[in-house]
Amino acid sequence: MNIVREDIDSLNTTIRVKVEKNDYAESVEKSLKDYRKKANINGFRPGMAPMSLIRKMYYRYVIADEVTKLASDKLFEFIKENKIRTLGEPIPSEKQTPINWETDETFELAWDLGIAPEIDIKFTKKDKFPFYKILPNDEIRKSYIDNYRNRNGKYVSVDVTDDKGLIKATLTELNDDESPRENGITVEGASISVALVADEAERKKLTGVKVGDVIVIDTHKAFPNQADRSALFRVKKEELENVNPLFQITVTETLTFAPAELNQEFFDAVYGEGVVNSEEEFHKKIEEEIERNLAYESEYRFGIDLKEKLLEKLKIELPKEFLIRWLVAINEGKFTREQIENEFPMFEKDLKWQLISNKVAEEQNFTVTNEELEDFAMGYARSQFAAYGMSFLPDEYIKRYATNILKNRDEVRKMQERILDKKVIEWFKANVNLDTKEITIDEFNKLK
């Protein structure tokens, strides 16, 4: 076999592999004999068909398979030996000469390759990167406290409902003239949340009512979602078509939502038993949480600004046409070329950052240890449980969930990428000139 590299430019190359008869002859013959052993052809006993017939039936497929495999192996061996940094994967060349698999004895297969650009990351004192330190304020503190109080609040009885009210009632289906409908739906102990009523006029009817009040509402306006009406009337969705919109509501209980009080029961529910024992300690915990979350927002924003500024400064060129062809090929008809071209700018941006990140990680010998993966998985698990209000689960529960995450190879790969990405951003933060600015949360949220 002979292999030739033809550089088109610094980002594109074509590699041609020539396969001679003596490279494939033996393996082709062996494959044809295997086909003969397994062939079940009418008129011949299994494995006894003439070799000439087998050759006529299968030769072109066998030789195409064997030659392509030999050439492909040689291609990847060449890429590895010459340490060619490719983007995507080799794709059949547009300059491939026609092949006749039945008559040719020497074959030349060609692949196009996209080459990763060389990146030189250097900075001067003039290169400054913005870093925003977000200042906490009373509004943020109140929102954190209100969030915890609402999450741990409950409904309590009141004389009349308000806009956060919950009404327990008996529902009775009516005719259009508001008379009870014969064989209509009656629901005892139905619950209606005033805040979830979609129509303003219908919502006002349910605000300020007391036990014993009777109201008529249009349920189509109040609950336009079929799933909501189905649950309220306790019928299947397909049965809703025959249900009249008008319903009489006879109020049996009125409640309103009351946020949790700042007491020991509340502190234990939020942070675990005995962790916080006073309002002072609670406010200190809130302050720590705010500081931690604002720091995370600052770091996240720094990563965005860093990437934008680096891409602008380094002006990395990519083999765009090759990459579009490659994306079309690997998606196998899922997306048209036009669709891929429309989405390409975002892909290109992500790929450029990945090249920068890989360059730094390689130069700084960044790696991901098992301990780092386990810590990351634990943190991810904690955040998942916290999202459902379970922020104080024992470590054994968190660890069990994290262990399951680490069994998923795709999840592990994603975590490795995120850990390395974080290390790279931290390296940049420590090695570039920061233009640190203190900023309010409102100003921060207005940043583009």
Coordinates of N, CA and C in Angstrom, one line a residue, residues 140-146 148 266 270-271 276 279-293:
I140 N -32.6 41.1 47.6 CA -32.2 39.7 47.4 C -32.4 38.9 48.7
R141 N -32.0 39.5 49.8 CA -32.1 38.8 51.1 C -33.6 38.4 51.3
K142 N -34.5 39.4 51.1 CA -35.9 39.1 51.3 C -36.4 38.0 50.3
S143 N -36.0 38.0 49.1 CA -36.4 37.0 48.1 C -36.0 35.6 48.5
Y144 N -34.8 35.5 49.1 CA -34.3 34.2 49.6 C -35.2 33.7 50.7
I145 N -35.4 34.6 51.7 CA -36.2 34.2 52.9 C -37.6 33.9 52.5
D146 N -38.2 34.7 51.6 CA -39.6 34.5 51.1 C -39.7 33.2 50.4
Y148 N -37.9 30.4 50.9 CA -37.9 29.3 51.9 C -39.2 29.3 52.7
F266 N -39.3 25.6 61.3 CA -38.9 26.1 60.0 C -37.4 25.9 59.8
V270 N -35.5 23.6 56.8 CA -34.7 24.2 55.7 C -33.3 23.7 55.7
Y271 N -32.7 23.6 56.9 CA -31.2 23.2 57.0 C -30.9 21.9 57.7
V276 N -29.5 25.2 62.6 CA -29.7 26.6 62.8 C -30.7 26.7 64.0
E279 N -32.9 33.1 64.8 CA -33.1 34.0 63.6 C -31.8 34.5 63.1
E280 N -30.9 34.9 64.1 CA -29.6 35.4 63.8 C -28.8 34.4 63.0
E281 N -28.8 33.1 63.4 CA -28.1 32.1 62.7 C -28.7 31.8 61.3
F282 N -30.0 31.9 61.3 CA -30.7 31.8 60.0 C -30.3 32.8 59.0
H283 N -30.3 34.1 59.4 CA -29.9 35.2 58.5 C -28.4 35.0 58.1
K284 N -27.6 34.5 59.0 CA -26.2 34.3 58.6 C -26.1 33.2 57.6
K285 N -26.9 32.2 57.7 CA -26.9 31.1 56.7 C -27.4 31.7 55.3
I286 N -28.4 32.5 55.4 CA -28.9 33.1 54.2 C -27.8 33.9 53.5
E287 N -27.1 34.7 54.3 CA -26.0 35.6 53.8 C -25.0 34.8 53.1
E288 N -24.6 33.6 53.7 CA -23.6 32.7 53.1 C -24.1 32.2 51.8
E289 N -25.3 31.8 51.8 CA -25.9 31.2 50.6 C -26.0 32.2 49.4
I290 N -26.4 33.5 49.8 CA -26.4 34.5 48.8 C -25.0 34.8 48.2
E291 N -24.1 34.9 49.1 CA -22.7 35.2 48.7 C -22.1 34.1 47.8
R292 N -22.5 32.8 48.2 CA -22.0 31.7 47.3 C -22.7 31.7 46.0
N293 N -24.0 32.0 45.9 CA -24.7 32.0 44.6 C -24.3 33.2 43.8

